[in-house]
């Protein structure tokens, strides 16, 4: 465990409003500065006593197609795009005050959150940010998917995703990787939107979910490509998978150094690998404390 930089928070409050893709419920998100070592904490302002849910892997619960946190029976859902914005911008301490359980879908990307946080400004704090450096190969396999972390060089984090929707169809096979910095995140990943096949969207609608959401709110792929929408990048889908990876790994609560590569993975696999890394980091801390 070591540090390459100081912790950071925001200089002033910022807000984003919208509705949840799954529930259709209106929600307001307010980002507020927080003291050193607070971490990212969600606050349910719509509930009595305003319960607090730290954005850490230990509070993650399994739900389809999104990352959800729960503490003492209180949840915040679809947090990955907010966490990607905070993690990608290296904002370490922040209160995220919300008025509903599900975060706003906005345009399906992290861009609205990034823009709000950048308007607020980012300030350094006088305490080091803990960094976890990958020192050995860690690999998680799950059916036909896998996620692997390898030692890198220097203090860098490199992320790559390999997508395979088969040789035919509107999405196909895509691959994208980049050296992750706040600048590369904002330019290459933050604008990339959630996507699904029309057949998947139809299934969700049949279950009574997402009825307020339209193909203009995210990327829905028919046989000939996005319906009522246009791609921001030719490989926007694989870039969004990397955005999700950044958001899920931000639940580790530390900076990561190494080379990360996933094949056909998702939120569950991201969380499993992050948990392994945190457990090994905890063991290192205990050994050093005893020494």
PDB file of C-alpha atoms in Angstrom:
ATOM      1  CA  UNK A   1       0.000   0.000   0.000  1.00  0.00           C
ATOM      2  CA  UNK A   2       1.362   3.405  -0.934  1.00  0.00           C
ATOM      3  CA  UNK A   3       0.264   6.807  -2.204  1.00  0.00           C
ATOM      4  CA  UNK A   4       0.910   8.599  -5.465  1.00  0.00           C
ATOM      5  CA  UNK A   5      -1.239  11.680  -4.796  1.00  0.00           C
ATOM      6  CA  UNK A   6      -3.283  13.537  -2.202  1.00  0.00           C
ATOM      7  CA  UNK A   7      -6.983  13.002  -1.600  1.00  0.00           C
ATOM      8  CA  UNK A   8      -9.437  15.305  -3.351  1.00  0.00           C
ATOM      9  CA  UNK A   9     -12.967  16.626  -2.892  1.00  0.00           C
ATOM     10  CA  UNK A  10     -15.104  19.194  -4.699  1.00  0.00           C
ATOM     11  CA  UNK A  11     -14.932  22.926  -4.077  1.00  0.00           C
ATOM     12  CA  UNK A  12     -18.693  23.560  -4.015  1.00  0.00           C
ATOM     13  CA  UNK A  13     -21.996  21.671  -4.215  1.00  0.00           C
ATOM     14  CA  UNK A  14     -23.326  20.474  -7.568  1.00  0.00           C
ATOM     15  CA  UNK A  15     -26.619  18.884  -8.641  1.00  0.00           C
ATOM     16  CA  UNK A  16     -28.036  16.651 -11.369  1.00  0.00           C
ATOM     17  CA  UNK A  17     -31.731  15.845 -11.848  1.00  0.00           C
ATOM     18  CA  UNK A  18     -33.463  13.167 -13.883  1.00  0.00           C
ATOM     19  CA  UNK A  19     -35.400   9.932 -13.510  1.00  0.00           C
ATOM     20  CA  UNK A  20     -34.459   6.332 -12.874  1.00  0.00           C
ATOM     21  CA  UNK A  21     -34.421   4.058 -15.911  1.00  0.00           C
ATOM     22  CA  UNK A  22     -35.897   1.121 -14.012  1.00  0.00           C
ATOM     23  CA  UNK A  23     -38.400   2.827 -11.709  1.00  0.00           C
ATOM     24  CA  UNK A  24     -39.230   5.927 -13.766  1.00  0.00           C
ATOM     25  CA  UNK A  25     -39.125   7.920 -10.516  1.00  0.00           C
ATOM     26  CA  UNK A  26     -37.844  11.508 -10.501  1.00  0.00           C
ATOM     27  CA  UNK A  27     -34.649  11.976  -8.497  1.00  0.00           C
ATOM     28  CA  UNK A  28     -32.261  14.775  -7.600  1.00  0.00           C
ATOM     29  CA  UNK A  29     -28.602  14.109  -6.847  1.00  0.00           C
ATOM     30  CA  UNK A  30     -26.561  16.682  -4.944  1.00  0.00           C
ATOM     31  CA  UNK A  31     -22.789  16.349  -4.638  1.00  0.00           C
ATOM     32  CA  UNK A  32     -21.287  18.013  -1.550  1.00  0.00           C
ATOM     33  CA  UNK A  33     -17.671  18.465  -0.381  1.00  0.00           C
ATOM     34  CA  UNK A  34     -16.556  16.076   2.353  1.00  0.00           C
ATOM     35  CA  UNK A  35     -13.623  15.969   4.801  1.00  0.00           C
ATOM     36  CA  UNK A  36     -10.491  13.845   4.468  1.00  0.00           C
ATOM     37  CA  UNK A  37     -11.042  10.060   4.715  1.00  0.00           C
ATOM     38  CA  UNK A  38     -14.831  10.334   4.336  1.00  0.00           C
ATOM     39  CA  UNK A  39     -14.809   8.440   1.056  1.00  0.00           C
ATOM     40  CA  UNK A  40     -17.897   8.503  -1.162  1.00  0.00           C
ATOM     41  CA  UNK A  41     -21.100   8.278   0.885  1.00  0.00           C
ATOM     42  CA  UNK A  42     -24.665   8.186  -0.456  1.00  0.00           C
ATOM     43  CA  UNK A  43     -27.267   9.892   1.750  1.00  0.00           C
ATOM     44  CA  UNK A  44     -30.982   9.064   1.303  1.00  0.00           C
ATOM     45  CA  UNK A  45     -32.488  12.483   2.062  1.00  0.00           C
ATOM     46  CA  UNK A  46     -35.975  11.184   1.228  1.00  0.00           C
ATOM     47  CA  UNK A  47     -36.004   8.844   4.238  1.00  0.00           C
ATOM     48  CA  UNK A  48     -36.301   9.503   7.983  1.00  0.00           C
ATOM     49  CA  UNK A  49     -32.926  10.133   9.671  1.00  0.00           C
ATOM     50  CA  UNK A  50     -31.342  10.343   6.227  1.00  0.00           C
ATOM     51  CA  UNK A  51     -29.478   7.007   6.306  1.00  0.00           C
ATOM     52  CA  UNK A  52     -25.932   6.908   4.939  1.00  0.00           C
ATOM     53  CA  UNK A  53     -24.554   4.197   2.656  1.00  0.00           C
ATOM     54  CA  UNK A  54     -20.788   4.167   2.090  1.00  0.00           C
ATOM     55  CA  UNK A  55     -19.811   3.428  -1.513  1.00  0.00           C
ATOM     56  CA  UNK A  56     -17.775   0.339  -0.729  1.00  0.00           C
ATOM     57  CA  UNK A  57     -17.810  -3.197  -2.056  1.00  0.00           C
ATOM     58  CA  UNK A  58     -18.871  -4.624   1.291  1.00  0.00           C
ATOM     59  CA  UNK A  59     -22.290  -2.976   0.812  1.00  0.00           C
ATOM     60  CA  UNK A  60     -22.822  -4.159  -2.740  1.00  0.00           C
ATOM     61  CA  UNK A  61     -25.712  -6.549  -3.384  1.00  0.00           C
ATOM     62  CA  UNK A  62     -26.449  -8.482  -6.556  1.00  0.00           C
ATOM     63  CA  UNK A  63     -29.068  -7.060  -8.930  1.00  0.00           C
ATOM     64  CA  UNK A  64     -29.413  -7.572 -12.687  1.00  0.00           C
ATOM     65  CA  UNK A  65     -27.729  -5.111 -15.054  1.00  0.00           C
ATOM     66  CA  UNK A  66     -26.748  -2.527 -12.425  1.00  0.00           C
ATOM     67  CA  UNK A  67     -24.677  -1.905  -9.303  1.00  0.00           C
ATOM     68  CA  UNK A  68     -26.655  -1.525  -6.075  1.00  0.00           C
ATOM     69  CA  UNK A  69     -25.539  -0.751  -2.521  1.00  0.00           C
ATOM     70  CA  UNK A  70     -27.506  -1.644   0.608  1.00  0.00           C
ATOM     71  CA  UNK A  71     -26.954  -0.920   4.292  1.00  0.00           C
ATOM     72  CA  UNK A  72     -29.420  -1.804   7.056  1.00  0.00           C
ATOM     73  CA  UNK A  73     -32.144  -2.460   4.488  1.00  0.00           C
ATOM     74  CA  UNK A  74     -31.717   0.892   2.696  1.00  0.00           C
ATOM     75  CA  UNK A  75     -30.578   0.894  -0.942  1.00  0.00           C
ATOM     76  CA  UNK A  76     -29.181   3.108  -3.648  1.00  0.00           C
ATOM     77  CA  UNK A  77     -29.397   1.625  -7.127  1.00  0.00           C
ATOM     78  CA  UNK A  78     -27.598   2.073 -10.444  1.00  0.00           C
ATOM     79  CA  UNK A  79     -24.686   3.880  -8.817  1.00  0.00           C
ATOM     80  CA  UNK A  80     -22.053   2.834 -11.385  1.00  0.00           C
ATOM     81  CA  UNK A  81     -22.245   5.934 -13.609  1.00  0.00           C
ATOM     82  CA  UNK A  82     -21.935   8.297 -10.639  1.00  0.00           C
ATOM     83  CA  UNK A  83     -19.085   6.214  -9.217  1.00  0.00           C
ATOM     84  CA  UNK A  84     -17.362   6.227 -12.604  1.00  0.00           C
ATOM     85  CA  UNK A  85     -17.563  10.031 -12.730  1.00  0.00           C
ATOM     86  CA  UNK A  86     -16.140  10.384  -9.217  1.00  0.00           C
ATOM     87  CA  UNK A  87     -13.489   7.718  -9.735  1.00  0.00           C
ATOM     88  CA  UNK A  88     -12.540   8.908 -13.199  1.00  0.00           C
ATOM     89  CA  UNK A  89     -12.066  12.477 -11.927  1.00  0.00           C
ATOM     90  CA  UNK A  90     -10.183  11.223  -8.827  1.00  0.00           C
ATOM     91  CA  UNK A  91     -12.689  12.713  -6.387  1.00  0.00           C
ATOM     92  CA  UNK A  92     -12.200  10.695  -3.224  1.00  0.00           C
ATOM     93  CA  UNK A  93     -14.350  12.410  -0.579  1.00  0.00           C
ATOM     94  CA  UNK A  94     -17.915  13.411  -1.415  1.00  0.00           C
ATOM     95  CA  UNK A  95     -21.416  13.220   0.032  1.00  0.00           C
ATOM     96  CA  UNK A  96     -23.921  12.198  -2.639  1.00  0.00           C
ATOM     97  CA  UNK A  97     -27.331  13.270  -1.347  1.00  0.00           C
ATOM     98  CA  UNK A  98     -30.248  11.710  -3.231  1.00  0.00           C
ATOM     99  CA  UNK A  99     -34.046  11.936  -3.117  1.00  0.00           C
ATOM    100  CA  UNK A 100     -34.862   8.394  -4.287  1.00  0.00           C
ATOM    101  CA  UNK A 101     -33.350   4.921  -4.354  1.00  0.00           C
ATOM    102  CA  UNK A 102     -32.453   4.838  -8.052  1.00  0.00           C
ATOM    103  CA  UNK A 103     -29.932   7.241  -9.538  1.00  0.00           C
ATOM    104  CA  UNK A 104     -30.936   9.273 -12.627  1.00  0.00           C
ATOM    105  CA  UNK A 105     -30.193   7.594 -15.929  1.00  0.00           C
ATOM    106  CA  UNK A 106     -29.818  10.932 -17.770  1.00  0.00           C
ATOM    107  CA  UNK A 107     -28.370  10.072 -21.202  1.00  0.00           C
ATOM    108  CA  UNK A 108     -27.032   6.685 -20.081  1.00  0.00           C
ATOM    109  CA  UNK A 109     -23.476   7.919 -19.587  1.00  0.00           C
ATOM    110  CA  UNK A 110     -21.370   9.608 -16.888  1.00  0.00           C
ATOM    111  CA  UNK A 111     -21.144  12.872 -18.805  1.00  0.00           C
ATOM    112  CA  UNK A 112     -23.897  14.818 -16.964  1.00  0.00           C
ATOM    113  CA  UNK A 113     -22.272  13.962 -13.621  1.00  0.00           C
ATOM    114  CA  UNK A 114     -18.790  14.816 -14.889  1.00  0.00           C
ATOM    115  CA  UNK A 115     -19.983  18.177 -16.188  1.00  0.00           C
ATOM    116  CA  UNK A 116     -21.645  19.044 -12.868  1.00  0.00           C
ATOM    117  CA  UNK A 117     -18.568  18.025 -10.853  1.00  0.00           C
ATOM    118  CA  UNK A 118     -16.217  19.957 -13.131  1.00  0.00           C
ATOM    119  CA  UNK A 119     -18.369  23.078 -12.718  1.00  0.00           C
ATOM    120  CA  UNK A 120     -18.108  22.663  -8.957  1.00  0.00           C
ATOM    121  CA  UNK A 121     -14.325  22.393  -9.136  1.00  0.00           C
ATOM    122  CA  UNK A 122     -11.926  19.858  -7.635  1.00  0.00           C
ATOM    123  CA  UNK A 123      -9.603  20.686  -4.743  1.00  0.00           C
ATOM    124  CA  UNK A 124      -6.688  18.787  -3.182  1.00  0.00           C
ATOM    125  CA  UNK A 125      -6.724  17.852   0.495  1.00  0.00           C
ATOM    126  CA  UNK A 126      -3.730  17.488   2.796  1.00  0.00           C
ATOM    127  CA  UNK A 127      -3.786  13.707   3.203  1.00  0.00           C
ATOM    128  CA  UNK A 128      -2.450  10.899   0.994  1.00  0.00           C
ATOM    129  CA  UNK A 129      -4.710   8.751  -1.147  1.00  0.00           C
ATOM    130  CA  UNK A 130      -4.168   5.040  -0.537  1.00  0.00           C
ATOM    131  CA  UNK A 131      -3.108   3.100  -3.634  1.00  0.00           C
ATOM    132  CA  UNK A 132      -3.246  -0.639  -4.160  1.00  0.00           C
ATOM    133  CA  UNK A 133      -0.623  -1.924  -6.585  1.00  0.00           C
ATOM    134  CA  UNK A 134      -1.236  -5.252  -8.320  1.00  0.00           C
ATOM    135  CA  UNK A 135       1.870  -7.362  -7.640  1.00  0.00           C
ATOM    136  CA  UNK A 136       0.736 -10.733  -8.989  1.00  0.00           C
ATOM    137  CA  UNK A 137      -1.718 -12.006 -11.584  1.00  0.00           C
ATOM    138  CA  UNK A 138      -5.302 -12.174 -10.294  1.00  0.00           C
ATOM    139  CA  UNK A 139      -7.921 -13.795 -12.527  1.00  0.00           C
ATOM    140  CA  UNK A 140     -11.617 -14.465 -12.005  1.00  0.00           C
ATOM    141  CA  UNK A 141     -13.449 -16.822 -14.394  1.00  0.00           C
ATOM    142  CA  UNK A 142     -17.214 -17.080 -14.641  1.00  0.00           C
ATOM    143  CA  UNK A 143     -18.736 -19.271 -17.353  1.00  0.00           C
ATOM    144  CA  UNK A 144     -17.462 -17.851 -20.670  1.00  0.00           C
ATOM    145  CA  UNK A 145     -16.345 -14.541 -19.100  1.00  0.00           C
ATOM    146  CA  UNK A 146     -13.185 -13.549 -17.239  1.00  0.00           C
ATOM    147  CA  UNK A 147     -11.525 -10.552 -15.609  1.00  0.00           C
ATOM    148  CA  UNK A 148      -7.802 -10.359 -15.004  1.00  0.00           C
ATOM    149  CA  UNK A 149      -5.454  -7.934 -13.238  1.00  0.00           C
ATOM    150  CA  UNK A 150      -1.703  -7.997 -13.860  1.00  0.00           C
ATOM    151  CA  UNK A 151       1.230  -5.981 -12.522  1.00  0.00           C
ATOM    152  CA  UNK A 152       1.855  -2.800 -14.483  1.00  0.00           C
ATOM    153  CA  UNK A 153       4.694  -0.361 -14.789  1.00  0.00           C
ATOM    154  CA  UNK A 154       5.160   2.748 -12.662  1.00  0.00           C
ATOM    155  CA  UNK A 155       2.051   4.160 -11.045  1.00  0.00           C
ATOM    156  CA  UNK A 156      -0.297   3.682 -13.975  1.00  0.00           C
ATOM    157  CA  UNK A 157      -3.703   2.063 -14.395  1.00  0.00           C
ATOM    158  CA  UNK A 158      -4.418   0.549 -17.811  1.00  0.00           C
ATOM    159  CA  UNK A 159      -7.885  -0.880 -18.515  1.00  0.00           C
ATOM    160  CA  UNK A 160      -9.110  -2.928 -21.477  1.00  0.00           C
ATOM    161  CA  UNK A 161     -12.376  -4.638 -22.372  1.00  0.00           C
ATOM    162  CA  UNK A 162     -13.020  -7.313 -24.981  1.00  0.00           C
ATOM    163  CA  UNK A 163     -16.648  -7.521 -26.150  1.00  0.00           C
ATOM    164  CA  UNK A 164     -18.101 -10.387 -28.128  1.00  0.00           C
ATOM    165  CA  UNK A 165     -21.705 -10.273 -29.349  1.00  0.00           C
ATOM    166  CA  UNK A 166     -20.851 -12.706 -32.125  1.00  0.00           C
ATOM    167  CA  UNK A 167     -19.723 -12.094 -35.723  1.00  0.00           C
ATOM    168  CA  UNK A 168     -23.186 -11.021 -36.845  1.00  0.00           C
ATOM    169  CA  UNK A 169     -25.576  -8.433 -35.501  1.00  0.00           C
ATOM    170  CA  UNK A 170     -25.475  -4.691 -34.839  1.00  0.00           C
ATOM    171  CA  UNK A 171     -22.869  -4.757 -32.021  1.00  0.00           C
ATOM    172  CA  UNK A 172     -20.484  -7.563 -32.985  1.00  0.00           C
ATOM    173  CA  UNK A 173     -16.994  -7.803 -31.523  1.00  0.00           C
ATOM    174  CA  UNK A 174     -15.225  -4.760 -30.104  1.00  0.00           C
ATOM    175  CA  UNK A 175     -12.072  -4.087 -28.110  1.00  0.00           C
ATOM    176  CA  UNK A 176     -10.841  -0.913 -26.451  1.00  0.00           C
ATOM    177  CA  UNK A 177      -8.183  -0.040 -23.897  1.00  0.00           C
ATOM    178  CA  UNK A 178      -6.586   3.073 -22.497  1.00  0.00           C
ATOM    179  CA  UNK A 179      -4.283   4.445 -19.835  1.00  0.00           C
ATOM    180  CA  UNK A 180      -6.767   5.829 -17.333  1.00  0.00           C
ATOM    181  CA  UNK A 181      -6.320   9.440 -16.260  1.00  0.00           C
ATOM    182  CA  UNK A 182      -8.919  12.123 -15.535  1.00  0.00           C
ATOM    183  CA  UNK A 183      -8.226  13.543 -18.977  1.00  0.00           C
ATOM    184  CA  UNK A 184      -8.576  10.247 -20.858  1.00  0.00           C
ATOM    185  CA  UNK A 185     -11.671   9.326 -18.847  1.00  0.00           C
ATOM    186  CA  UNK A 186     -13.426  12.589 -19.717  1.00  0.00           C
ATOM    187  CA  UNK A 187     -12.542  12.373 -23.396  1.00  0.00           C
ATOM    188  CA  UNK A 188     -12.797   8.661 -24.173  1.00  0.00           C
ATOM    189  CA  UNK A 189     -15.235   7.103 -21.677  1.00  0.00           C
ATOM    190  CA  UNK A 190     -17.485   9.612 -19.899  1.00  0.00           C
ATOM    191  CA  UNK A 191     -19.758  10.300 -22.940  1.00  0.00           C
ATOM    192  CA  UNK A 192     -20.368   6.587 -23.679  1.00  0.00           C
ATOM    193  CA  UNK A 193     -23.894   5.387 -23.038  1.00  0.00           C
ATOM    194  CA  UNK A 194     -25.711   2.349 -21.725  1.00  0.00           C
ATOM    195  CA  UNK A 195     -26.835  -0.008 -24.468  1.00  0.00           C
ATOM    196  CA  UNK A 196     -28.974  -3.077 -25.017  1.00  0.00           C
ATOM    197  CA  UNK A 197     -30.535  -5.082 -27.801  1.00  0.00           C
ATOM    198  CA  UNK A 198     -34.155  -4.373 -28.730  1.00  0.00           C
ATOM    199  CA  UNK A 199     -35.053  -7.918 -27.688  1.00  0.00           C
ATOM    200  CA  UNK A 200     -33.664  -7.181 -24.203  1.00  0.00           C
ATOM    201  CA  UNK A 201     -35.554  -3.878 -24.025  1.00  0.00           C
ATOM    202  CA  UNK A 202     -38.787  -5.624 -25.019  1.00  0.00           C
ATOM    203  CA  UNK A 203     -38.313  -8.188 -22.231  1.00  0.00           C
ATOM    204  CA  UNK A 204     -37.842  -5.464 -19.635  1.00  0.00           C
ATOM    205  CA  UNK A 205     -40.933  -3.604 -20.840  1.00  0.00           C
ATOM    206  CA  UNK A 206     -42.943  -6.823 -20.636  1.00  0.00           C
ATOM    207  CA  UNK A 207     -41.874  -7.082 -16.984  1.00  0.00           C
ATOM    208  CA  UNK A 208     -43.175  -3.581 -16.317  1.00  0.00           C
ATOM    209  CA  UNK A 209     -39.710  -2.030 -16.097  1.00  0.00           C
ATOM    210  CA  UNK A 210     -38.321   1.002 -17.907  1.00  0.00           C
ATOM    211  CA  UNK A 211     -41.658   2.225 -19.253  1.00  0.00           C
ATOM    212  CA  UNK A 212     -40.621   5.861 -19.006  1.00  0.00           C
ATOM    213  CA  UNK A 213     -37.351   5.229 -20.848  1.00  0.00           C
ATOM    214  CA  UNK A 214     -37.173   5.509 -24.635  1.00  0.00           C
ATOM    215  CA  UNK A 215     -34.451   4.698 -27.200  1.00  0.00           C
ATOM    216  CA  UNK A 216     -33.581   8.407 -27.139  1.00  0.00           C
ATOM    217  CA  UNK A 217     -32.489   8.059 -23.491  1.00  0.00           C
ATOM    218  CA  UNK A 218     -29.938   5.301 -24.166  1.00  0.00           C
ATOM    219  CA  UNK A 219     -28.739   3.079 -27.015  1.00  0.00           C
ATOM    220  CA  UNK A 220     -31.241   0.407 -28.078  1.00  0.00           C
ATOM    221  CA  UNK A 221     -29.948  -1.686 -30.969  1.00  0.00           C
ATOM    222  CA  UNK A 222     -32.206  -3.040 -33.674  1.00  0.00           C
ATOM    223  CA  UNK A 223     -30.968  -5.117 -36.593  1.00  0.00           C
ATOM    224  CA  UNK A 224     -29.614  -2.037 -38.377  1.00  0.00           C
ATOM    225  CA  UNK A 225     -28.060  -0.261 -35.397  1.00  0.00           C
ATOM    226  CA  UNK A 226     -29.288   2.215 -32.762  1.00  0.00           C
ATOM    227  CA  UNK A 227     -32.992   3.042 -32.874  1.00  0.00           C
ATOM    228  CA  UNK A 228     -33.822   6.791 -32.869  1.00  0.00           C
ATOM    229  CA  UNK A 229     -30.267   7.579 -31.835  1.00  0.00           C
ATOM    230  CA  UNK A 230     -26.701   7.949 -33.154  1.00  0.00           C
ATOM    231  CA  UNK A 231     -23.396   6.612 -31.901  1.00  0.00           C
ATOM    232  CA  UNK A 232     -20.925   9.030 -30.341  1.00  0.00           C
ATOM    233  CA  UNK A 233     -18.058   6.620 -31.120  1.00  0.00           C
ATOM    234  CA  UNK A 234     -18.054   3.686 -33.569  1.00  0.00           C
ATOM    235  CA  UNK A 235     -17.124   1.459 -30.605  1.00  0.00           C
ATOM    236  CA  UNK A 236     -19.254   3.235 -27.997  1.00  0.00           C
ATOM    237  CA  UNK A 237     -20.569  -0.027 -26.548  1.00  0.00           C
ATOM    238  CA  UNK A 238     -17.200  -1.427 -25.497  1.00  0.00           C
ATOM    239  CA  UNK A 239     -16.198   1.988 -24.158  1.00  0.00           C
ATOM    240  CA  UNK A 240     -19.303   1.988 -21.974  1.00  0.00           C
ATOM    241  CA  UNK A 241     -18.306  -1.391 -20.566  1.00  0.00           C
ATOM    242  CA  UNK A 242     -15.010   0.216 -19.547  1.00  0.00           C
ATOM    243  CA  UNK A 243     -16.933   3.097 -17.970  1.00  0.00           C
ATOM    244  CA  UNK A 244     -18.871   0.563 -15.891  1.00  0.00           C
ATOM    245  CA  UNK A 245     -15.599  -1.120 -14.937  1.00  0.00           C
ATOM    246  CA  UNK A 246     -14.182   2.188 -13.680  1.00  0.00           C
ATOM    247  CA  UNK A 247     -17.334   2.804 -11.632  1.00  0.00           C
ATOM    248  CA  UNK A 248     -17.397  -0.660 -10.100  1.00  0.00           C
ATOM    249  CA  UNK A 249     -13.688  -0.628  -9.249  1.00  0.00           C
ATOM    250  CA  UNK A 250     -14.157   2.770  -7.576  1.00  0.00           C
ATOM    251  CA  UNK A 251     -16.045   0.834  -4.872  1.00  0.00           C
ATOM    252  CA  UNK A 252     -12.633  -0.468  -3.772  1.00  0.00           C
ATOM    253  CA  UNK A 253     -12.117   2.921  -2.106  1.00  0.00           C
ATOM    254  CA  UNK A 254      -8.507   3.283  -3.267  1.00  0.00           C
ATOM    255  CA  UNK A 255      -6.488   3.985  -6.378  1.00  0.00           C
ATOM    256  CA  UNK A 256      -5.444   0.897  -8.321  1.00  0.00           C
ATOM    257  CA  UNK A 257      -2.192   0.418 -10.208  1.00  0.00           C
ATOM    258  CA  UNK A 258      -1.829  -2.357 -12.763  1.00  0.00           C
ATOM    259  CA  UNK A 259      -3.204  -3.666 -16.057  1.00  0.00           C
ATOM    260  CA  UNK A 260      -6.842  -4.772 -16.032  1.00  0.00           C
ATOM    261  CA  UNK A 261      -8.499  -6.694 -18.856  1.00  0.00           C
ATOM    262  CA  UNK A 262     -12.007  -8.164 -18.997  1.00  0.00           C
ATOM    263  CA  UNK A 263     -13.698 -10.438 -21.528  1.00  0.00           C
ATOM    264  CA  UNK A 264     -17.510 -10.453 -21.644  1.00  0.00           C
ATOM    265  CA  UNK A 265     -17.618  -9.473 -17.977  1.00  0.00           C
ATOM    266  CA  UNK A 266     -20.061  -7.243 -16.137  1.00  0.00           C
ATOM    267  CA  UNK A 267     -20.866  -5.734 -12.762  1.00  0.00           C
ATOM    268  CA  UNK A 268     -20.662  -9.020 -10.846  1.00  0.00           C
ATOM    269  CA  UNK A 269     -17.243  -9.943 -12.231  1.00  0.00           C
ATOM    270  CA  UNK A 270     -15.942  -6.420 -11.627  1.00  0.00           C
ATOM    271  CA  UNK A 271     -17.030  -6.669  -7.989  1.00  0.00           C
ATOM    272  CA  UNK A 272     -15.537 -10.140  -7.539  1.00  0.00           C
ATOM    273  CA  UNK A 273     -12.125  -9.031  -8.760  1.00  0.00           C
ATOM    274  CA  UNK A 274     -12.259  -5.861  -6.674  1.00  0.00           C
ATOM    275  CA  UNK A 275     -13.093  -7.899  -3.576  1.00  0.00           C
ATOM    276  CA  UNK A 276     -10.072 -10.150  -4.099  1.00  0.00           C
ATOM    277  CA  UNK A 277      -7.807  -7.123  -4.457  1.00  0.00           C
ATOM    278  CA  UNK A 278      -9.184  -5.494  -1.301  1.00  0.00           C
ATOM    279  CA  UNK A 279      -8.801  -8.706   0.702  1.00  0.00           C
ATOM    280  CA  UNK A 280      -5.169  -9.030  -0.304  1.00  0.00           C
ATOM    281  CA  UNK A 281      -4.624  -5.352   0.539  1.00  0.00           C
ATOM    282  CA  UNK A 282      -6.100  -5.894   4.002  1.00  0.00           C
ATOM    283  CA  UNK A 283      -3.707  -8.782   4.605  1.00  0.00           C
ATOM    284  CA  UNK A 284      -0.750  -6.574   3.655  1.00  0.00           C
ATOM    285  CA  UNK A 285      -1.906  -3.896   6.088  1.00  0.00           C
ATOM    286  CA  UNK A 286      -2.133  -6.362   8.957  1.00  0.00           C
ATOM    287  CA  UNK A 287       1.337  -7.741   8.264  1.00  0.00           C
ATOM    288  CA  UNK A 288       2.855  -4.276   8.170  1.00  0.00           C
ATOM    289  CA  UNK A 289       1.038  -3.227  11.350  1.00  0.00           C
ATOM    290  CA  UNK A 290       2.371  -6.254  13.206  1.00  0.00           C
ATOM    291  CA  UNK A 291       5.867  -5.561  11.922  1.00  0.00           C
TER     292      UNK A 291
END
